[in-house]
CSV table of N, CA and C in Angstrom, one decimal:
chain,number,residue,atom,x,y,z
J,1366,MET,N,0.9,-1.2,0.1
J,1366,MET,CA,0.0,0.0,0.1
J,1366,MET,C,0.9,1.2,-0.1
J,1367,ARG,N,0.6,2.3,-0.8
J,1367,ARG,CA,1.3,3.5,-1.0
J,1367,ARG,C,0.8,4.3,0.1
J,1368,LYS,N,1.7,5.3,0.5
J,1368,LYS,CA,1.4,6.3,1.5
J,1368,LYS,C,0.3,7.1,1.2
J,1369,ASN,N,0.1,7.4,-0.1
J,1369,ASN,CA,-1.0,8.5,-0.5
J,1369,ASN,C,-2.2,7.7,-1.2
J,1370,SER,N,-2.2,6.5,-1.0
J,1370,SER,CA,-3.3,5.7,-1.6
J,1370,SER,C,-4.7,6.0,-1.0
J,1371,VAL,N,-5.7,5.7,-1.6
J,1371,VAL,CA,-7.1,5.8,-1.1
J,1371,VAL,C,-7.1,5.0,0.2
J,1372,LYS,N,-6.7,3.7,-0.1
J,1372,LYS,CA,-7.0,2.8,1.2
J,1372,LYS,C,-6.1,3.4,2.3
J,1373,ASN,N,-5.0,3.9,2.3
J,1373,ASN,CA,-4.1,4.5,3.4
J,1373,ASN,C,-5.0,5.7,4.1
J,1374,THR,N,-5.5,6.4,3.1
J,1374,THR,CA,-6.2,7.6,3.5
J,1374,THR,C,-7.5,7.2,4.3
J,1375,ARG,N,-8.2,6.2,3.8
J,1375,ARG,CA,-9.3,5.7,4.7
J,1375,ARG,C,-8.7,5.1,5.9
J,1376,VAL,N,-7.8,4.4,6.1
J,1376,VAL,CA,-7.3,3.8,7.3
J,1376,VAL,C,-6.8,5.0,8.3
J,1377,ASN,N,-6.2,6.0,7.7
J,1377,ASN,CA,-5.9,7.1,8.6
J,1377,ASN,C,-7.1,7.8,9.1
J,1378,ALA,N,-8.1,8.0,8.4
J,1378,ALA,CA,-9.4,8.6,8.8
J,1378,ALA,C,-10.0,7.8,9.9
J,1379,GLU,N,-10.1,6.3,9.7
J,1379,GLU,CA,-10.7,5.5,10.7
J,1379,GLU,C,-10.0,5.5,12.0
J,1380,VAL,N,-8.5,5.4,11.9
J,1380,VAL,CA,-7.9,5.4,13.1
J,1380,VAL,C,-8.0,6.6,13.9
J,1381,HIS,N,-8.0,7.8,13.1
J,1381,HIS,CA,-8.2,9.2,13.7
J,1381,HIS,C,-9.5,9.2,14.4
J,1382,ARG,N,-10.6,8.7,13.8
J,1382,ARG,CA,-12.0,8.8,14.4
J,1382,ARG,C,-12.1,7.9,15.7
J,1383,GLU,N,-11.4,6.8,15.7
J,1383,GLU,CA,-11.4,5.9,16.8
J,1383,GLU,C,-10.6,6.4,18.0
J,1384,LEU,N,-9.5,7.0,17.6
J,1384,LEU,CA,-8.5,7.5,18.7
J,1384,LEU,C,-9.3,8.7,19.4
J,1385,CYS,N,-10.0,9.4,18.6
J,1385,CYS,CA,-10.7,10.7,19.2
J,1385,CYS,C,-11.7,10.1,20.2
J,1386,SER,N,-12.5,9.1,19.6
J,1386,SER,CA,-13.5,8.5,20.6
J,1386,SER,C,-13.0,7.9,21.8
J,1387,ILE,N,-11.8,7.1,21.7
J,1387,ILE,CA,-11.2,6.5,22.9
J,1387,ILE,C,-10.5,7.6,23.8
J,1388,LEU,N,-10.0,8.7,23.4
J,1388,LEU,CA,-9.5,9.8,24.1
J,1388,LEU,C,-10.7,10.4,24.9
J,1389,ARG,N,-11.8,10.6,24.2
J,1389,ARG,CA,-13.0,11.3,24.8
J,1389,ARG,C,-13.6,10.4,25.9
J,1390,ASP,N,-13.9,9.1,25.6
J,1390,ASP,CA,-14.6,8.3,26.5
J,1390,ASP,C,-13.8,7.4,27.2
J,1391,GLY,N,-12.8,6.8,26.7
J,1391,GLY,CA,-12.2,5.6,27.4
J,1391,GLY,C,-10.9,5.8,28.2
J,1392,ILE,N,-10.2,6.8,28.1
J,1392,ILE,CA,-8.9,7.0,29.0
J,1392,ILE,C,-9.5,7.7,30.3
J,1393,LYS,N,-9.1,7.1,31.4
J,1393,LYS,CA,-9.4,7.6,32.7
J,1393,LYS,C,-8.2,8.1,33.5
J,1394,ASP,N,-7.2,8.2,32.9
J,1394,ASP,CA,-6.0,8.6,33.5
J,1394,ASP,C,-5.9,10.0,33.8
J,1395,PRO,N,-5.7,10.5,35.1
J,1395,PRO,CA,-5.7,11.8,35.5
J,1395,PRO,C,-4.8,12.7,34.8
J,1396,ARG,N,-3.6,12.0,34.3
J,1396,ARG,CA,-2.5,13.0,33.7
J,1396,ARG,C,-3.0,13.4,32.3
J,1397,VAL,N,-4.0,12.8,31.6
J,1397,VAL,CA,-4.5,13.1,30.4
J,1397,VAL,C,-5.3,14.3,30.5
J,1398,ALA,N,-4.8,15.5,29.9
J,1398,ALA,CA,-5.7,16.8,30.0
J,1398,ALA,C,-7.0,16.7,29.4
J,1399,PRO,N,-8.0,17.4,30.0
J,1399,PRO,CA,-9.3,17.2,29.3
J,1399,PRO,C,-9.4,17.9,28.0
J,1400,MET,N,-8.7,18.9,27.8
J,1400,MET,CA,-8.7,19.6,26.5
J,1400,MET,C,-7.6,19.0,25.5
J,1401,THR,N,-7.6,17.6,25.4
J,1401,THR,CA,-6.6,16.9,24.4
J,1401,THR,C,-7.3,16.5,23.3
J,1402,SER,N,-6.8,16.9,22.1
J,1402,SER,CA,-7.4,16.5,20.8
J,1402,SER,C,-6.5,15.9,19.9
J,1403,VAL,N,-6.9,14.9,19.0
J,1403,VAL,CA,-6.1,14.2,17.9
J,1403,VAL,C,-6.2,15.1,16.8
J,1404,VAL,N,-5.1,15.8,16.2
J,1404,VAL,CA,-5.1,16.7,15.1
J,1404,VAL,C,-5.0,15.9,14.0
J,1405,ALA,N,-4.1,14.9,13.7
J,1405,ALA,CA,-3.8,14.2,12.7
J,1405,ALA,C,-3.2,12.7,13.0
J,1406,VAL,N,-3.5,11.8,12.1
J,1406,VAL,CA,-2.8,10.4,12.4
J,1406,VAL,C,-2.3,10.0,11.1
J,1407,GLU,N,-1.1,9.4,11.1
J,1407,GLU,CA,-0.4,9.0,10.0
J,1407,GLU,C,-0.1,7.4,10.1
J,1408,VAL,N,-0.7,6.7,9.5
J,1408,VAL,CA,-0.6,5.1,9.6
J,1408,VAL,C,0.4,4.8,8.5
J,1409,ALA,N,1.5,4.0,8.7
J,1409,ALA,CA,2.6,3.6,7.9
J,1409,ALA,C,1.9,2.7,6.8
J,1410,PRO,N,2.4,2.8,5.7
J,1410,PRO,CA,1.8,1.8,4.6
J,1410,PRO,C,1.9,0.3,5.0
J,1411,ASP,N,2.7,-0.1,5.8
J,1411,ASP,CA,2.7,-1.5,6.2
J,1411,ASP,C,1.8,-1.8,7.4
J,1412,LEU,N,1.1,-0.6,7.8
J,1412,LEU,CA,0.3,-0.8,8.9
J,1412,LEU,C,0.7,-1.3,10.3
J,1413,LYS,N,2.0,-1.2,10.5
J,1413,LYS,CA,2.7,-1.6,11.7
J,1413,LYS,C,2.7,-0.6,12.7
J,1414,THR,N,2.9,0.8,12.4
J,1414,THR,CA,3.3,1.9,13.1
J,1414,THR,C,2.2,3.0,12.7
J,1415,CYS,N,2.1,3.9,13.8
J,1415,CYS,CA,1.2,5.0,13.5
J,1415,CYS,C,1.7,6.2,14.3
J,1416,LYS,N,1.6,7.5,13.9
J,1416,LYS,CA,2.0,8.6,14.5
J,1416,LYS,C,0.7,9.3,14.8
J,1417,ALA,N,0.4,9.7,15.9
J,1417,ALA,CA,-0.8,10.4,16.4
J,1417,ALA,C,-0.4,11.6,17.0
J,1418,TYR,N,-0.8,13.0,16.1
J,1418,TYR,CA,-0.2,14.2,16.4
J,1418,TYR,C,-1.4,14.7,17.5
J,1419,ILE,N,-1.0,15.1,18.5
J,1419,ILE,CA,-1.9,15.4,19.7
J,1419,ILE,C,-1.7,16.9,20.1
J,1420,SER,N,-2.8,17.6,20.4
J,1420,SER,CA,-2.7,18.9,20.8
J,1420,SER,C,-3.4,19.1,22.1
J,1421,VAL,N,-2.7,19.7,22.9
J,1421,VAL,CA,-3.0,19.9,24.4
J,1421,VAL,C,-3.1,21.4,24.7
J,1422,LEU,N,-4.3,21.8,25.0
J,1422,LEU,CA,-4.4,23.2,25.6
J,1422,LEU,C,-4.0,23.3,26.9
J,1423,GLY,N,-3.0,23.9,27.2
J,1423,GLY,CA,-2.6,24.1,28.8
J,1423,GLY,C,-1.1,24.5,28.7
J,1424,ASP,N,-0.6,24.5,29.9
J,1424,ASP,CA,1.0,24.8,29.9
J,1424,ASP,C,1.6,23.6,29.6
J,1425,GLU,N,3.2,23.7,29.7
J,1425,GLU,CA,4.0,22.8,29.2
J,1425,GLU,C,4.0,21.6,30.1
J,1426,LYS,N,3.7,21.8,31.4
J,1426,LYS,CA,3.6,20.7,32.3
J,1426,LYS,C,2.4,19.8,32.0
J,1427,ALA,N,1.2,20.3,31.8
J,1427,ALA,CA,0.0,19.7,31.2
J,1427,ALA,C,0.4,18.8,30.1
J,1428,GLN,N,1.0,19.5,29.0
J,1428,GLN,CA,1.4,18.8,27.9
J,1428,GLN,C,2.2,17.5,28.1
J,1429,GLU,N,3.3,17.7,28.9
J,1429,GLU,CA,4.2,16.6,29.3
J,1429,GLU,C,3.4,15.5,30.0
J,1430,ASP,N,2.7,16.0,31.0
J,1430,ASP,CA,1.9,14.9,31.8
J,1430,ASP,C,1.0,14.1,30.8
J,1431,THR,N,0.2,14.9,29.8
J,1431,THR,CA,-0.7,14.1,28.8
J,1431,THR,C,0.2,13.3,28.0
J,1432,LEU,N,1.2,13.5,27.6
J,1432,LEU,CA,2.1,12.6,26.7
J,1432,LEU,C,2.5,11.4,27.5
J,1433,LYS,N,2.9,11.5,28.6
J,1433,LYS,CA,3.1,10.4,29.6
J,1433,LYS,C,2.0,9.6,29.8
J,1434,GLY,N,1.1,10.1,30.1
J,1434,GLY,CA,-0.3,9.5,30.3
J,1434,GLY,C,-0.6,8.6,29.1
J,1435,LEU,N,-0.6,9.1,27.9
J,1435,LEU,CA,-1.0,8.5,26.7
J,1435,LEU,C,0.0,7.4,26.3
J,1436,GLN,N,1.2,7.6,26.6
J,1436,GLN,CA,2.2,6.6,26.4
J,1436,GLN,C,2.0,5.3,27.3
J,1437,SER,N,1.7,5.6,28.6
J,1437,SER,CA,1.3,4.5,29.6
J,1437,SER,C,0.1,3.8,29.2
J,1438,ALA,N,-0.7,4.5,28.5
J,1438,ALA,CA,-2.0,3.9,28.1
J,1438,ALA,C,-2.1,3.3,26.7
J,1439,GLU,N,-0.9,3.2,26.0
J,1439,GLU,CA,-0.9,2.8,24.6
J,1439,GLU,C,-1.5,1.3,24.5
J,1440,GLY,N,-1.1,0.6,25.5
J,1440,GLY,CA,-1.6,-0.8,25.3
J,1440,GLY,C,-3.1,-0.9,25.3
J,1441,PHE,N,-3.8,-0.2,26.3
J,1441,PHE,CA,-5.3,-0.1,26.4
J,1441,PHE,C,-5.8,0.5,25.0
J,1442,ILE,N,-5.1,1.5,24.5
J,1442,ILE,CA,-5.7,2.2,23.3
J,1442,ILE,C,-5.6,1.2,22.2
J,1443,ARG,N,-4.4,0.5,22.0
J,1443,ARG,CA,-4.4,-0.5,21.0
J,1443,ARG,C,-5.5,-1.6,21.2
J,1444,ARG,N,-5.6,-2.0,22.4
J,1444,ARG,CA,-6.6,-3.0,22.4
J,1444,ARG,C,-8.0,-2.6,22.0
J,1445,GLU,N,-8.4,-1.4,22.5
J,1445,GLU,CA,-9.6,-0.8,22.0
J,1445,GLU,C,-9.7,-0.6,20.5
J,1446,LEU,N,-8.5,-0.1,19.8
J,1446,LEU,CA,-8.6,0.0,18.3
J,1446,LEU,C,-8.8,-1.5,17.9
J,1447,ALA,N,-8.2,-2.5,18.3
J,1447,ALA,CA,-8.2,-3.8,17.8
J,1447,ALA,C,-9.7,-4.3,17.9
J,1448,HIS,N,-10.5,-4.0,18.8
J,1448,HIS,CA,-11.9,-4.4,18.9
J,1448,HIS,C,-12.8,-3.5,18.0
J,1449,THR,N,-12.4,-2.3,17.7
J,1449,THR,CA,-13.3,-1.5,16.9
J,1449,THR,C,-13.1,-1.5,15.5
J,1450,LEU,N,-11.8,-1.7,15.1
J,1450,LEU,CA,-11.3,-1.7,13.7
J,1450,LEU,C,-11.1,-3.1,13.1
J,1451,ASN,N,-11.6,-3.4,12.0
J,1451,ASN,CA,-11.3,-4.7,11.4
J,1451,ASN,C,-10.0,-4.8,10.8
J,1452,MET,N,-8.9,-4.9,11.5
J,1452,MET,CA,-7.5,-4.9,10.9
J,1452,MET,C,-6.7,-6.0,11.2
J,1453,ARG,N,-5.9,-6.5,10.4
J,1453,ARG,CA,-5.0,-7.8,10.8
J,1453,ARG,C,-4.2,-7.5,11.9
J,1454,ASN,N,-3.5,-6.3,11.8
J,1454,ASN,CA,-2.6,-6.0,12.9
J,1454,ASN,C,-2.8,-4.4,13.3
J,1455,THR,N,-2.8,-4.3,14.7
J,1455,THR,CA,-3.2,-3.1,15.2
J,1455,THR,C,-1.8,-2.3,15.3
J,1456,PRO,N,-1.8,-1.1,14.8
J,1456,PRO,CA,-0.3,-0.4,14.6
J,1456,PRO,C,0.0,0.0,16.0
J,1457,GLU,N,1.4,0.1,16.2
J,1457,GLU,CA,2.0,0.7,17.4
J,1457,GLU,C,1.8,2.2,17.3
J,1458,ILE,N,1.4,2.8,18.3
J,1458,ILE,CA,1.1,4.3,18.1
J,1458,ILE,C,2.1,5.1,19.0
J,1459,LYS,N,2.7,5.9,18.2
J,1459,LYS,CA,3.6,6.9,18.8
J,1459,LYS,C,3.0,8.3,18.9
J,1460,PHE,N,2.9,9.0,20.0
J,1460,PHE,CA,2.2,10.2,20.2
J,1460,PHE,C,3.3,11.3,20.1
J,1461,VAL,N,2.8,12.2,19.3
J,1461,VAL,CA,3.7,13.4,18.9
J,1461,VAL,C,2.9,14.8,19.3
J,1462,LEU,N,3.6,15.5,20.1
J,1462,LEU,CA,2.8,16.8,20.4
J,1462,LEU,C,2.9,17.8,19.3
J,1463,ASP,N,1.6,18.2,18.9
J,1463,ASP,CA,1.4,19.2,17.8
J,1463,ASP,C,1.2,20.6,18.4
J,1464,GLN,N,2.0,21.5,18.2
J,1464,GLN,CA,1.7,22.9,18.8
J,1464,GLN,C,1.4,23.9,17.9
J,1465,SER,N,0.9,23.4,16.7
J,1465,SER,CA,0.5,24.5,15.6
J,1465,SER,C,-0.7,25.3,16.1
J,1466,ILE,N,-1.5,24.7,16.8
J,1466,ILE,CA,-2.6,25.6,17.4
J,1466,ILE,C,-2.2,26.6,18.4
J,1467,GLU,N,-1.1,26.3,19.3
J,1467,GLU,CA,-0.9,27.3,20.2
J,1467,GLU,C,0.1,28.3,19.5
J,1468,TYR,N,0.7,27.8,18.6
J,1468,TYR,CA,1.6,28.8,17.6
J,1468,TYR,C,0.7,29.9,16.9
J,1469,GLY,N,-0.5,29.4,16.5
J,1469,GLY,CA,-1.5,30.3,15.7
J,1469,GLY,C,-2.2,31.2,16.8
J,1470,VAL,N,-2.5,30.8,18.0
J,1470,VAL,CA,-3.0,31.6,18.9
J,1470,VAL,C,-1.9,32.7,19.4
J,1471,THR,N,-0.7,32.2,19.6
J,1471,THR,CA,0.3,33.2,20.0
J,1471,THR,C,0.6,34.2,18.8
J,1472,MET,N,0.5,33.9,17.6
J,1472,MET,CA,0.6,34.7,16.4
J,1472,MET,C,-0.5,35.7,16.3
J,1473,SER,N,-1.6,35.2,16.8
J,1473,SER,CA,-2.9,36.1,16.6
J,1473,SER,C,-2.8,37.2,17.6
J,1474,LYS,N,-2.2,36.9,18.8
J,1474,LYS,CA,-2.2,37.8,19.9
J,1474,LYS,C,-1.1,38.7,19.6
J,1475,LYS,N,-0.2,38.6,19.0
J,1475,LYS,CA,0.9,39.5,18.5
J,1475,LYS,C,0.4,40.4,17.5
J,1476,ILE,N,-0.4,39.9,16.5
J,1476,ILE,CA,-0.9,40.7,15.4
J,1476,ILE,C,-2.0,41.6,16.1
J,1477,ASP,N,-2.8,41.2,17.0
J,1477,ASP,CA,-3.7,42.0,17.7
J,1477,ASP,C,-3.0,43.2,18.5
J,1478,ASP,N,-1.8,42.8,19.2
J,1478,ASP,CA,-1.2,43.9,20.0
J,1478,ASP,C,-0.6,45.0,19.0
J,1479,VAL,N,-0.1,44.5,17.8
J,1479,VAL,CA,0.5,45.6,16.9
J,1479,VAL,C,-0.6,46.3,16.3
J,1480,THR,N,-1.7,45.8,15.9
J,1480,THR,CA,-2.9,46.6,15.4
J,1480,THR,C,-3.3,47.6,16.4
J,1481,LYS,N,-3.4,47.2,17.6
J,1481,LYS,CA,-3.8,48.1,18.9
J,1481,LYS,C,-2.8,49.4,18.7
J,1482,HIS,N,-1.5,49.1,18.8
J,1482,HIS,CA,-0.5,50.0,18.8
J,1482,HIS,C,-0.7,51.0,17.7
J,1483,LEU,N,-1.0,50.4,16.5
J,1483,LEU,CA,-1.1,51.1,15.3
J,1483,LEU,C,-2.3,52.1,15.2
J,1484,LYS,N,-3.6,51.6,15.9
J,1484,LYS,CA,-4.6,52.4,15.9
J,1484,LYS,C,-4.4,53.5,17.0
J,1485,ARG,N,-3.7,53.2,18.1
J,1485,ARG,CA,-3.7,54.2,19.1
J,1485,ARG,C,-2.6,55.4,18.5
J,1486,ASP,N,-1.7,54.9,17.7
J,1486,ASP,CA,-0.8,56.1,17.1
J,1486,ASP,C,-1.5,56.8,16.2
J,1487,GLU,N,-2.5,56.2,15.3
J,1487,GLU,CA,-3.2,57.0,14.4
J,1487,GLU,C,-4.2,57.9,15.1
J,1488,VAL,N,-4.8,57.5,16.2
J,1488,VAL,CA,-5.7,58.4,16.9
J,1488,VAL,C,-4.8,59.5,17.5
J,1489,SER,N,-3.7,59.2,18.1
J,1489,SER,CA,-2.8,60.5,18.6
J,1489,SER,C,-2.5,61.4,17.7
J,1490,GLU,N,-2.0,60.8,16.5
J,1490,GLU,CA,-1.7,61.7,15.4
J,1490,GLU,C,-2.7,62.5,15.0
J,1491,SER,N,-3.9,62.0,14.7
J,1491,SER,CA,-5.0,62.7,14.2
J,1491,SER,C,-5.5,63.8,15.3
J,1492,GLY,N,-5.4,63.5,16.5
J,1492,GLY,CA,-5.6,64.5,17.6
J,1492,GLY,C,-4.7,65.5,17.6
J,1493,SER,N,-3.5,65.3,17.4
J,1493,SER,CA,-2.5,66.4,17.4
J,1493,SER,C,-2.6,67.2,16.1
J,1494,GLU,N,-3.0,66.6,15.1
J,1494,GLU,CA,-3.2,67.4,13.9
J,1494,GLU,C,-4.3,68.4,14.0
J,1495,ASN,N,-5.4,67.9,14.6
J,1495,ASN,CA,-6.7,68.8,14.9
J,1495,ASN,C,-6.4,69.8,15.9
J,1496,GLY,N,-5.4,69.6,16.7
J,1496,GLY,CA,-5.1,70.7,17.8
J,1496,GLY,C,-4.4,71.7,17.2
J,1497,ASP,N,-3.5,71.4,16.2
J,1497,ASP,CA,-2.7,72.4,15.6
J,1497,ASP,C,-3.4,73.3,14.8
J,1498,GLU,N,-4.6,73.1,14.3
J,1498,GLU,CA,-5.3,74.0,13.4
J,1498,GLU,C,-5.9,75.2,14.2
């Protein structure tokens, strides 16, 4: 199976859907933050390994704790995947922290700060021009 084949795309989507369901309903580990989501899943063409990109809203400690909790619960997650998916082999899951959402939020805040300063400068400049007349 090729990496970009239709079958691989379907397998990625199914594993993504099931991982989301397992994270939402099945994991009781207190280390896993409640605002944890699966951003993307990449299953290898041989169906032996899987990278799950995880996004955690919270500080760095919450992110580290969530990754540790997910790594310790990998056996449980694989069993749940084996029960719900009809696959010959259940892939080994490697959880990778995806910080693209936090990066986007940070950049959005920086852009908002810059636009506030620009608007404030425009208002102060127009006020001084009106006062000079």
